Each structure stands twice: as structure tokens, then as C-alpha cells.
Amino acid sequence: MQNTFAMPLVVHDRFLGVIQMANKIGRGGFTSEDLDLLKILSGQIAFVIQNANLFQNLQSAYINTLGALTSAIDAKDSYTHGHSERVTELSVQLGREVALNTEDLENLRIAGLLHDIGKIGIPEGILNKPGRLTDEEFDIIKSHPELGVRILKKVDFLHPIIPFIQHHHERFDGRGYPTGLSGEKIPLCARIITVADTYDAMTSDRPYRKALDQQTALEEVLRCKGTQFDPQIAEAFVKMMNRQTSGMIP
Ligand SMILES: [Fe+2]
């Protein structure tokens, strides 16, 4: 190194890092003007970093709060305990399997956690009812994606994930709800959550039936490809789960 200047990045007595300039092009090395410039730059950079950190903290606070609400829904029903976390984990793994980019994977993680947030507005008696639901009760359950949209609309930075929440009960053949979208008109992340959500529901005990074993549930996923599920997503999911079960390194 020929010559160098370093300056701490500090905001309100908080040390954030160091900025360094080195090897000035041309003769003579750094001057006092360079030092002044670095002082101004380091002050501005420190504020930008501080703001980005604050923004990130605010975002995680929102997500944690909404995640706590989702856990509260899961906790209302002992049969679906931990459902949202498992759906999130499976969705993100499946997103990686189909090569989603980092931004989509992050959105998928948040959407997985919050996919059933609208169930906050569904009476507990209907959510936990053992036995078959009446048509009216099923209509009430079916309102939870739109209720979720109404909750999340109020939080600006969650707007990109709203379509994934809204459409996680659509079917590939267009016979799902709430809008009856079909095929690739259903957002990709919603098609991913649908597979993970249904698989987790099938492999969990419910008041009216015992959990299916993994292999039977995976056969069911394949049986429903092209009707309930996007065929490519369903196949990628089954391939991924079989690989994990056989202990191969992904
Ligand atoms: Fe749902």
C-alpha cells in the first residue's frame, strides 16, 4: 500500500464501521482537502447505514408481530400447531428447488408465515369443528384469504406478498377460491405455498382423520398435479422430498 486514510463511521456515538481510501492515483498522496472530503462522505455514509438498519429493524418488528399473530392462530387449534412455520420451511425449500431468486425466496418466507393470517377473523368454533362443515361454514372459512388481504393492505412493505396470500387456495384447474384463477395466472409463489400447505395438512392429524404417512401424501400430491397443483411444482416437490428422505445431499 502506497498511502491510506481511514475514518470511523459513527452516528450518535455508535460505531458502525470504517471507511478507508488507499493508493491515490497520481503523485503526492492524500491532501488535507481529501481528508475533509472523506470526513463529509463518512458522515453521510454513516447516516445512510443507520437509516437502513432502522428500516430493517422496523420491518422485522412488523414481521415478528404478524408472525406472533399467526402463531396465535396456530395455537388456537392444537391439530394445526406449528403449521405456518412448517409451510414456510417447505415453501422456501421448494422455492430453492425451482430456482427462485433471493428476493422471491424472502417474499415466499414472509408469505408462508402469514398465509393464514386471515383466519384471525374466522370464529374458533368453525376452525376447530370436528366433523364436516356445513356449506355456510365452509363459505366462512373460504373468506380467510380475502380477510388476510385486508389485514396486510395496511402495511406498505407487505404489498408484494398480498397476491400470494390472496391466491393460496386457488387450484391449477381454476376450481379453487377466492377468484378461480387458473394455471400460470396464479402467482408462482402462491402455487408453491398451495403444495406445501396441502402436504402439511395431509401429514397432520385432524379431528376427523389421522395423518397420512409421507409416501401416501406424496402420491396424493402427484395424483392431483394438473388439477389442484401446478404439475411442475408438484413434481419438483415430490422429487425434493424423496431426495431428503433417501438421505441424499440436496
Ligand atoms: Fe389457508
Coordinates of C-alpha atoms and ligand atoms in Angstrom, one line a residue:
M1 CA 0.0 0.0 0.0
Q2 CA 1.4 3.4 -1.1
N3 CA -0.7 5.7 1.1
T4 CA -4.0 5.4 3.0
F5 CA -6.6 7.3 5.0
A6 CA -9.2 5.7 7.3
M7 CA -12.1 7.2 9.1
P8 CA -14.6 5.6 11.6
L9 CA -18.3 5.6 10.7
V10 CA -20.1 6.9 13.8
V11 CA -23.7 8.0 14.4
H12 CA -24.8 9.2 17.9
D13 CA -21.6 7.6 19.5
R14 CA -22.4 4.3 17.8
F15 CA -19.6 2.7 15.8
L16 CA -20.8 1.3 12.5
G17 CA -17.6 0.5 10.7
V18 CA -14.6 2.1 9.0
I19 CA -14.2 3.8 5.6
Q20 CA -10.8 3.7 4.0
M21 CA -9.2 5.3 1.0
A22 CA -5.9 3.9 -0.3
N23 CA -3.4 4.3 -3.1
K24 CA -4.4 7.7 -4.5
I25 CA -3.7 7.8 -8.2
G26 CA -1.1 10.4 -9.2
R27 CA 1.7 11.9 -7.3
G28 CA 1.9 13.3 -3.9
G29 CA -0.5 11.1 -1.8
F30 CA -3.6 12.4 0.0
T31 CA -4.0 16.1 0.9
S32 CA -6.0 17.9 3.7
E33 CA -8.7 18.5 1.1
D34 CA -9.0 14.7 0.6
L35 CA -9.3 14.4 4.4
D36 CA -12.1 17.0 4.5
L37 CA -13.9 15.2 1.7
L38 CA -13.6 11.8 3.5
K39 CA -15.0 13.4 6.7
I40 CA -18.1 14.6 4.8
L41 CA -18.5 11.3 3.0
S42 CA -18.1 9.2 6.1
G43 CA -20.8 11.3 7.9
Q44 CA -23.3 10.8 5.1
I45 CA -22.5 7.1 4.6
A46 CA -22.9 6.5 8.4
F47 CA -26.4 8.1 8.3
V48 CA -27.4 6.0 5.3
I49 CA -26.3 2.8 7.0
Q50 CA -28.0 3.9 10.2
N51 CA -31.3 4.6 8.3
A52 CA -31.1 1.2 6.5
N53 CA -30.6 -0.5 9.9
L54 CA -33.5 1.3 11.4
F55 CA -35.7 0.4 8.4
Q56 CA -34.7 -3.2 8.6
N57 CA -35.4 -3.3 12.4
L58 CA -38.8 -1.8 11.7
Q59 CA -39.6 -4.4 9.0
S60 CA -38.5 -7.3 11.3
A61 CA -40.7 -5.8 14.1
Y62 CA -43.7 -5.8 11.8
I63 CA -43.0 -9.3 10.6
N64 CA -42.4 -10.6 14.1
T65 CA -45.7 -9.0 15.2
L66 CA -47.6 -10.6 12.3
G67 CA -45.8 -13.9 12.9
A68 CA -46.9 -13.8 16.5
L69 CA -50.5 -13.3 15.4
T70 CA -50.1 -16.3 13.0
S71 CA -48.7 -18.4 15.9
A72 CA -51.7 -17.4 17.9
I73 CA -54.0 -18.8 15.1
D74 CA -52.0 -22.0 15.0
A75 CA -52.2 -22.2 18.8
K76 CA -56.0 -21.9 18.7
D77 CA -56.1 -25.3 17.1
S78 CA -53.8 -27.9 18.6
Y79 CA -54.2 -30.0 15.5
T80 CA -52.5 -27.4 13.3
H81 CA -49.9 -26.3 15.8
G82 CA -46.7 -25.1 14.1
H83 CA -48.5 -25.3 10.7
S84 CA -47.4 -21.9 9.5
E85 CA -43.7 -22.5 10.3
R86 CA -43.7 -25.9 8.6
V87 CA -45.4 -24.4 5.5
T88 CA -42.8 -21.6 5.4
E89 CA -39.9 -24.1 5.7
L90 CA -41.3 -26.4 2.9
S91 CA -42.2 -23.4 0.7
V92 CA -38.7 -21.9 0.9
Q93 CA -37.1 -25.3 0.2
L94 CA -39.4 -25.8 -2.8
G95 CA -38.7 -22.2 -4.0
R96 CA -35.0 -23.1 -3.9
E97 CA -35.7 -26.3 -5.8
V98 CA -37.3 -24.4 -8.6
A99 CA -34.5 -21.8 -8.6
L100 CA -36.3 -18.7 -7.3
N101 CA -34.1 -15.6 -6.8
T102 CA -33.2 -14.3 -3.4
E103 CA -35.9 -11.6 -3.4
D104 CA -38.7 -14.1 -4.3
L105 CA -37.4 -16.5 -1.6
E106 CA -37.6 -13.8 1.0
N107 CA -41.1 -12.9 -0.1
L108 CA -42.0 -16.5 0.0
R109 CA -40.7 -16.8 3.5
I110 CA -42.9 -14.0 4.7
A111 CA -45.9 -15.1 2.8
G112 CA -45.6 -18.7 4.1
L113 CA -45.6 -17.3 7.7
L114 CA -48.6 -15.1 7.1
H115 CA -50.6 -17.2 4.6
D116 CA -53.4 -18.0 7.0
I117 CA -53.4 -14.6 8.9
G118 CA -57.0 -14.0 7.7
K119 CA -58.1 -16.9 10.0
I120 CA -57.9 -14.4 12.8
G121 CA -61.3 -13.3 11.6
I122 CA -62.9 -16.8 11.5
P123 CA -64.8 -18.0 14.6
E124 CA -62.9 -20.6 16.6
G125 CA -66.0 -22.8 16.6
I126 CA -65.8 -23.2 12.9
L127 CA -62.0 -23.5 12.7
N128 CA -62.0 -26.3 15.3
K129 CA -65.2 -28.0 14.4
P130 CA -64.8 -31.8 14.4
G131 CA -66.7 -33.4 11.5
R132 CA -67.9 -32.0 8.3
L133 CA -68.6 -28.3 7.8
T134 CA -71.9 -27.1 6.5
D135 CA -71.8 -25.1 3.2
E136 CA -72.3 -21.9 5.2
E137 CA -69.4 -22.7 7.5
F138 CA -67.2 -23.6 4.6
D139 CA -68.1 -20.3 2.9
I140 CA -66.9 -18.5 6.1
I141 CA -63.6 -20.5 6.1
K142 CA -63.2 -19.6 2.4
S143 CA -63.2 -15.9 3.2
H144 CA -59.8 -16.1 5.0
P145 CA -57.6 -15.3 2.0
E146 CA -59.5 -12.0 1.4
L147 CA -59.5 -11.3 5.1
G148 CA -55.8 -11.7 5.0
V149 CA -55.5 -9.2 2.2
R150 CA -57.5 -6.7 4.2
I151 CA -55.1 -7.1 7.1
L152 CA -51.9 -6.9 5.1
K153 CA -53.0 -4.0 2.9
K154 CA -52.4 -1.7 5.8
V155 CA -48.7 -2.4 5.8
D156 CA -46.9 -0.9 2.8
F157 CA -43.9 -3.1 2.6
L158 CA -46.0 -6.3 2.7
H159 CA -47.9 -5.3 -0.5
P160 CA -45.7 -7.5 -2.8
I161 CA -46.8 -10.7 -0.9
I162 CA -50.5 -9.9 -0.9
P163 CA -51.2 -11.8 -4.2
F164 CA -49.5 -14.9 -2.6
I165 CA -51.8 -14.8 0.4
Q166 CA -54.9 -14.0 -1.7
H167 CA -54.4 -16.9 -4.1
H168 CA -53.0 -19.7 -1.9
H169 CA -56.3 -21.7 -2.2
E170 CA -56.6 -21.4 -6.0
R171 CA -56.4 -24.6 -8.0
F172 CA -54.4 -25.1 -11.2
D173 CA -57.7 -26.1 -13.0
G174 CA -59.4 -22.9 -11.9
R175 CA -61.8 -24.6 -9.4
G176 CA -60.2 -23.0 -6.3
Y177 CA -61.1 -19.9 -4.4
P178 CA -61.4 -16.9 -3.9
T179 CA -61.1 -15.8 -7.6
G180 CA -61.0 -19.0 -9.6
L181 CA -57.7 -18.1 -11.3
S182 CA -56.1 -21.0 -13.2
G183 CA -52.7 -22.1 -14.5
E184 CA -49.9 -19.7 -14.6
K185 CA -52.3 -16.8 -13.9
I186 CA -51.9 -17.9 -10.3
P187 CA -48.7 -16.2 -9.0
L188 CA -45.9 -18.7 -8.8
C189 CA -45.3 -18.2 -5.1
A190 CA -49.0 -18.9 -4.4
R191 CA -48.7 -22.2 -6.4
I192 CA -45.7 -23.1 -4.3
I193 CA -47.5 -22.4 -1.0
T194 CA -50.5 -24.4 -2.1
V195 CA -48.4 -27.6 -2.4
A196 CA -46.6 -27.0 0.9
D197 CA -49.9 -26.1 2.7
T198 CA -51.8 -29.1 1.4
Y199 CA -48.9 -31.5 2.1
D200 CA -48.6 -30.3 5.7
A201 CA -52.4 -30.6 6.2
M202 CA -52.4 -34.1 4.8
T203 CA -49.5 -35.2 7.1
S204 CA -51.0 -33.7 10.2
D205 CA -53.7 -35.3 12.4
R206 CA -57.1 -33.6 12.1
P207 CA -60.2 -34.0 14.3
Y208 CA -61.9 -36.0 11.6
R209 CA -58.9 -38.2 10.3
K210 CA -55.5 -39.4 11.1
A211 CA -52.4 -38.0 9.4
L212 CA -51.3 -39.7 6.1
D213 CA -47.8 -41.1 6.1
Q214 CA -45.3 -39.2 3.9
Q215 CA -45.3 -41.6 1.0
T216 CA -49.1 -41.7 0.7
A217 CA -49.2 -37.9 0.9
L218 CA -46.6 -37.6 -1.8
E219 CA -48.6 -40.0 -4.1
E220 CA -51.6 -37.8 -3.4
V221 CA -49.6 -34.7 -4.5
L222 CA -48.7 -36.4 -7.8
R223 CA -52.3 -37.6 -8.3
C224 CA -53.5 -34.0 -8.0
K225 CA -51.0 -32.5 -10.4
G226 CA -52.7 -30.6 -13.2
T227 CA -56.0 -30.4 -11.2
Q228 CA -55.2 -28.9 -7.8
F229 CA -51.5 -28.3 -8.3
D230 CA -49.2 -26.9 -10.9
P231 CA -47.7 -30.1 -12.4
Q232 CA -44.1 -28.8 -12.5
I233 CA -44.3 -27.6 -8.9
A234 CA -45.9 -30.8 -7.7
E235 CA -43.2 -32.9 -9.4
A236 CA -40.4 -30.7 -8.0
F237 CA -41.8 -31.1 -4.5
V238 CA -42.1 -34.9 -4.7
K239 CA -38.5 -35.1 -6.1
M240 CA -37.2 -32.9 -3.3
M241 CA -39.0 -34.8 -0.5
N242 CA -37.9 -38.2 -1.8
R243 CA -34.3 -37.0 -2.1
Q244 CA -34.4 -35.7 1.5
T245 CA -35.9 -39.0 2.7
S246 CA -33.3 -41.1 1.0
G247 CA -30.7 -39.0 2.8
M248 CA -29.0 -37.7 -0.3
I249 CA -27.3 -34.4 -0.1
P250 CA -29.5 -31.8 -1.9
Ligands
FE1 FE -55.3 -21.1 4.0

